[in-house]
CSV table of C-alpha atoms in Angstrom, one decimal:
chain,number,residue,atom,x,y,z
A,1,TRP,CA,-9.5,1.9,-10.0
A,2,GLN,CA,-8.6,3.6,-13.3
A,3,MET,CA,-5.5,1.5,-13.7
A,4,GLU,CA,-7.2,-1.8,-12.9
A,5,GLU,CA,-10.5,-1.2,-14.7
A,6,LEU,CA,-10.1,1.1,-17.7
A,7,PRO,CA,-8.1,-1.4,-19.7
A,8,THR,CA,-10.7,-4.1,-19.3
A,9,ASP,CA,-14.1,-4.7,-20.9
A,10,GLU,CA,-15.8,-3.9,-17.6
A,11,VAL,CA,-15.5,-0.2,-18.3
A,12,ALA,CA,-16.2,1.6,-21.6
A,13,ILE,CA,-15.9,5.4,-21.4
A,14,ALA,CA,-16.8,6.9,-24.7
A,15,TRP,CA,-15.9,10.4,-23.6
A,16,GLY,CA,-12.3,11.1,-24.5
A,17,GLY,CA,-12.0,14.5,-22.9
A,18,ASP,CA,-9.3,13.6,-20.5
A,19,ALA,CA,-5.9,13.2,-22.1
A,20,GLY,CA,-4.8,9.6,-21.9
A,21,LEU,CA,-8.3,8.2,-21.1
A,22,THR,CA,-9.0,6.8,-24.6
A,23,ASP,CA,-5.5,5.2,-24.6
A,24,MET,CA,-6.3,3.5,-21.3
A,25,ASN,CA,-9.8,2.4,-22.5
A,26,THR,CA,-8.4,0.9,-25.7
A,27,GLN,CA,-5.2,-0.6,-24.2
A,28,LEU,CA,-3.0,1.6,-26.2
A,29,TRP,CA,-1.2,3.5,-23.4
A,30,SER,CA,2.5,4.1,-23.1
A,31,SER,CA,4.8,5.0,-20.3
A,32,ASN,CA,3.9,8.7,-20.7
A,33,ASN,CA,0.2,8.2,-20.2
A,34,GLN,CA,-1.0,10.7,-17.6
A,35,PHE,CA,-3.1,8.2,-15.7
A,36,LEU,CA,-0.2,5.8,-15.4
A,37,VAL,CA,2.3,8.5,-14.5
A,38,ALA,CA,-0.1,10.0,-11.9
A,39,MET,CA,-0.6,6.6,-10.3
A,40,TYR,CA,3.2,6.0,-10.0
A,41,TYR,CA,3.8,9.4,-8.6
A,42,ARG,CA,0.9,9.1,-6.1
A,43,ILE,CA,2.3,5.8,-4.8
A,44,TYR,CA,5.7,7.4,-4.1
A,45,PHE,CA,4.1,10.6,-2.7
A,46,GLN,CA,2.2,8.4,-0.1
A,47,VAL,CA,5.3,6.3,0.6
A,48,GLY,CA,7.3,9.5,1.2
A,49,MET,CA,4.6,11.0,3.5
A,50,ALA,CA,4.5,7.7,5.6
A,51,ASN,CA,8.3,7.5,5.7
A,52,GLU,CA,8.6,11.1,7.0
A,53,PHE,CA,5.9,10.6,9.6
A,54,LEU,CA,7.8,7.5,10.8
A,55,ARG,CA,11.1,9.4,10.8
A,56,GLN,CA,9.6,12.1,13.0
A,57,THR,CA,7.8,9.9,15.5
A,58,THR,CA,10.3,7.4,16.6
A,59,PRO,CA,10.3,6.8,20.4
A,60,GLU,CA,13.6,8.8,20.6
A,61,GLN,CA,12.2,11.7,18.6
A,62,LEU,CA,9.1,11.8,20.8
A,63,ALA,CA,11.1,11.6,24.0
A,64,SER,CA,13.3,14.5,22.8
A,65,ARG,CA,10.2,16.6,22.3
A,66,GLY,CA,8.7,15.7,25.6
A,67,VAL,CA,5.9,13.6,24.2
A,68,GLY,CA,4.6,10.9,26.5
A,69,GLY,CA,1.6,9.4,28.1
A,70,THR,CA,-1.6,9.1,26.1
A,71,LEU,CA,-0.3,11.1,23.1
A,72,ALA,CA,2.7,8.7,22.8
A,73,SER,CA,0.4,5.8,23.0
A,74,ASP,CA,-1.8,7.3,20.3
A,75,ILE,CA,1.2,7.9,18.1
A,76,LYS,CA,2.2,4.3,18.4
A,77,THR,CA,-1.2,3.5,16.7
A,78,TYR,CA,-0.7,6.2,14.1
A,79,ARG,CA,2.7,4.8,13.3
A,80,ALA,CA,1.1,1.4,12.7
A,81,GLU,CA,-1.5,3.1,10.4
A,82,ALA,CA,1.3,4.8,8.5
A,83,ARG,CA,3.0,1.5,8.0
A,84,PHE,CA,-0.3,0.0,6.8
A,85,LEU,CA,-0.8,2.9,4.3
A,86,ARG,CA,2.8,2.5,3.1
A,87,ALA,CA,2.3,-1.2,2.6
A,88,LEU,CA,-0.9,-0.5,0.7
A,89,SER,CA,1.0,1.8,-1.6
A,90,TYR,CA,3.6,-0.8,-2.2
A,91,TRP,CA,0.9,-3.3,-2.9
A,92,HIS,CA,-0.4,-1.0,-5.6
A,93,ALA,CA,3.2,-0.8,-6.9
A,94,ILE,CA,3.7,-4.5,-7.0
A,95,ASP,CA,0.4,-5.1,-8.6
A,96,LEU,CA,0.6,-2.3,-11.2
A,97,PHE,CA,4.3,-2.0,-11.9
A,98,GLY,CA,6.1,-5.1,-10.7
A,99,SER,CA,9.6,-4.2,-9.7
A,100,VAL,CA,10.0,-0.7,-8.3
A,101,PRO,CA,12.4,1.1,-5.9
A,102,LEU,CA,11.9,0.2,-2.2
A,103,VAL,CA,12.2,3.3,0.0
A,104,THR,CA,11.7,3.2,3.7
A,105,GLU,CA,12.1,5.7,6.6
A,106,THR,CA,15.8,4.6,6.9
A,107,THR,CA,16.6,5.4,3.2
A,108,PRO,CA,18.6,8.6,3.0
A,109,VAL,CA,16.6,11.5,1.6
A,110,GLY,CA,17.8,12.9,-1.7
A,111,GLY,CA,21.1,12.6,-3.4
A,112,THR,CA,21.0,8.9,-4.5
A,113,THR,CA,18.6,6.9,-6.6
A,114,PRO,CA,16.9,4.3,-4.4
A,115,PRO,CA,17.7,0.6,-5.3
A,116,GLN,CA,15.2,-1.2,-7.5
A,117,ALA,CA,13.5,-4.1,-5.6
A,118,THR,CA,12.2,-7.3,-7.2
A,119,ARG,CA,8.5,-8.2,-6.8
A,120,GLN,CA,9.6,-11.0,-4.4
A,121,GLN,CA,11.5,-8.5,-2.2
A,122,LEU,CA,8.5,-6.1,-2.3
A,123,PHE,CA,6.1,-8.9,-1.5
A,124,ASP,CA,8.2,-10.0,1.5
A,125,TYR,CA,8.6,-6.4,2.7
A,126,VAL,CA,4.8,-5.7,2.6
A,127,VAL,CA,4.0,-9.0,4.3
A,128,LYS,CA,6.5,-8.2,7.1
A,129,GLU,CA,5.3,-4.6,7.5
A,130,LEU,CA,1.7,-5.7,7.7
A,131,THR,CA,2.4,-8.5,10.1
A,132,GLU,CA,4.5,-6.3,12.4
A,133,ALA,CA,2.0,-3.4,12.3
A,134,ARG,CA,-1.1,-5.5,12.9
A,135,PRO,CA,-0.9,-5.9,16.7
A,136,ASP,CA,-0.7,-2.1,17.2
A,137,LEU,CA,-3.9,-1.5,15.2
A,138,PRO,CA,-7.4,-1.6,16.7
A,139,ALA,CA,-9.3,-4.8,16.4
A,140,ALA,CA,-12.4,-3.0,15.5
A,141,SER,CA,-15.6,-4.8,14.6
A,142,ARG,CA,-18.1,-3.7,12.0
A,143,SER,CA,-20.3,-2.2,14.6
A,144,ASP,CA,-17.5,0.1,15.9
A,145,ALA,CA,-18.2,3.3,14.1
A,146,SER,CA,-15.3,5.1,15.9
A,147,GLN,CA,-12.9,3.2,13.6
A,148,TYR,CA,-14.6,4.0,10.3
A,149,GLY,CA,-12.1,4.9,7.7
A,150,ARG,CA,-9.1,3.9,9.9
A,151,ALA,CA,-6.6,1.1,9.4
A,152,THR,CA,-7.6,-1.8,11.6
A,153,GLN,CA,-6.5,-5.4,12.0
A,154,ALA,CA,-9.2,-6.4,9.6
A,155,ALA,CA,-7.8,-4.0,7.0
A,156,VAL,CA,-4.4,-5.7,7.4
A,157,ASP,CA,-6.0,-9.1,7.0
A,158,MET,CA,-7.8,-8.0,3.8
A,159,LEU,CA,-4.6,-6.6,2.3
A,160,LEU,CA,-2.8,-9.8,3.2
A,161,ALA,CA,-5.5,-11.8,1.6
A,162,LYS,CA,-5.1,-9.9,-1.6
A,163,LEU,CA,-1.3,-10.3,-1.5
A,164,TYR,CA,-1.5,-14.0,-0.9
A,165,LEU,CA,-4.2,-14.5,-3.5
A,166,ASN,CA,-1.8,-13.0,-6.1
A,167,ALA,CA,1.4,-14.4,-4.7
A,168,GLN,CA,1.9,-16.8,-7.6
A,169,VAL,CA,2.0,-13.9,-10.0
A,170,TYR,CA,4.2,-11.7,-7.7
A,171,THR,CA,6.6,-14.4,-6.5
A,172,GLY,CA,6.1,-17.6,-8.5
A,173,THR,CA,4.8,-19.4,-5.4
A,174,ALA,CA,1.1,-19.9,-4.7
A,175,ARG,CA,-0.1,-19.0,-1.2
A,176,TYR,CA,-3.8,-19.8,-1.4
A,177,ALA,CA,-4.1,-21.3,2.1
A,178,GLU,CA,-2.8,-18.1,3.6
A,179,ALA,CA,-5.2,-16.1,1.4
A,180,LEU,CA,-8.1,-18.1,2.7
A,181,ALA,CA,-7.0,-17.8,6.3
A,182,ALA,CA,-6.6,-14.0,6.0
A,183,ALA,CA,-10.0,-13.7,4.3
A,184,GLN,CA,-11.7,-15.8,7.0
A,185,SER,CA,-10.1,-13.6,9.6
A,186,VAL,CA,-11.8,-10.6,7.9
A,187,ALA,CA,-15.1,-12.3,7.8
A,188,GLN,CA,-14.9,-13.1,11.5
A,189,SER,CA,-14.1,-9.6,12.6
């Protein structure tokens, strides 16, 4: 919220007690602004957590640990949620920073700098991740309180709608029909 709203005329925070706040509010920030740095680091913290969860919960890892039955089924859903959360983090990266490194659960940990991805590559990756994770997420309705705060198929559709709505900025190609279809899917859930 801070990265999207503080530099606009929608928010005017006169209190300048937080270092970097006035710079954000007056559009005078630089790459060392604490809000900007914290957001970038938070994106990659979340990506790293999702990646490690996915590394530790492959079907092979679960089998080697004797995990099966209902727990294995639940973990399949949790893996889809982790993929959703990672995709959400990469959407923030695409939207706020453009081209950033693309790190997945198959990327070696430490030692080498991850490769920089273009906005197009990140966009394609996020769409693929969301599309693949969607079937393993619950198709909760608004009246299903048990899914409150969880990633659902409607959450995937909403994130896809946002991606497609901004596709022309991210990739150079407008995708308004897909944005409308994804938003209609959310409205019908």
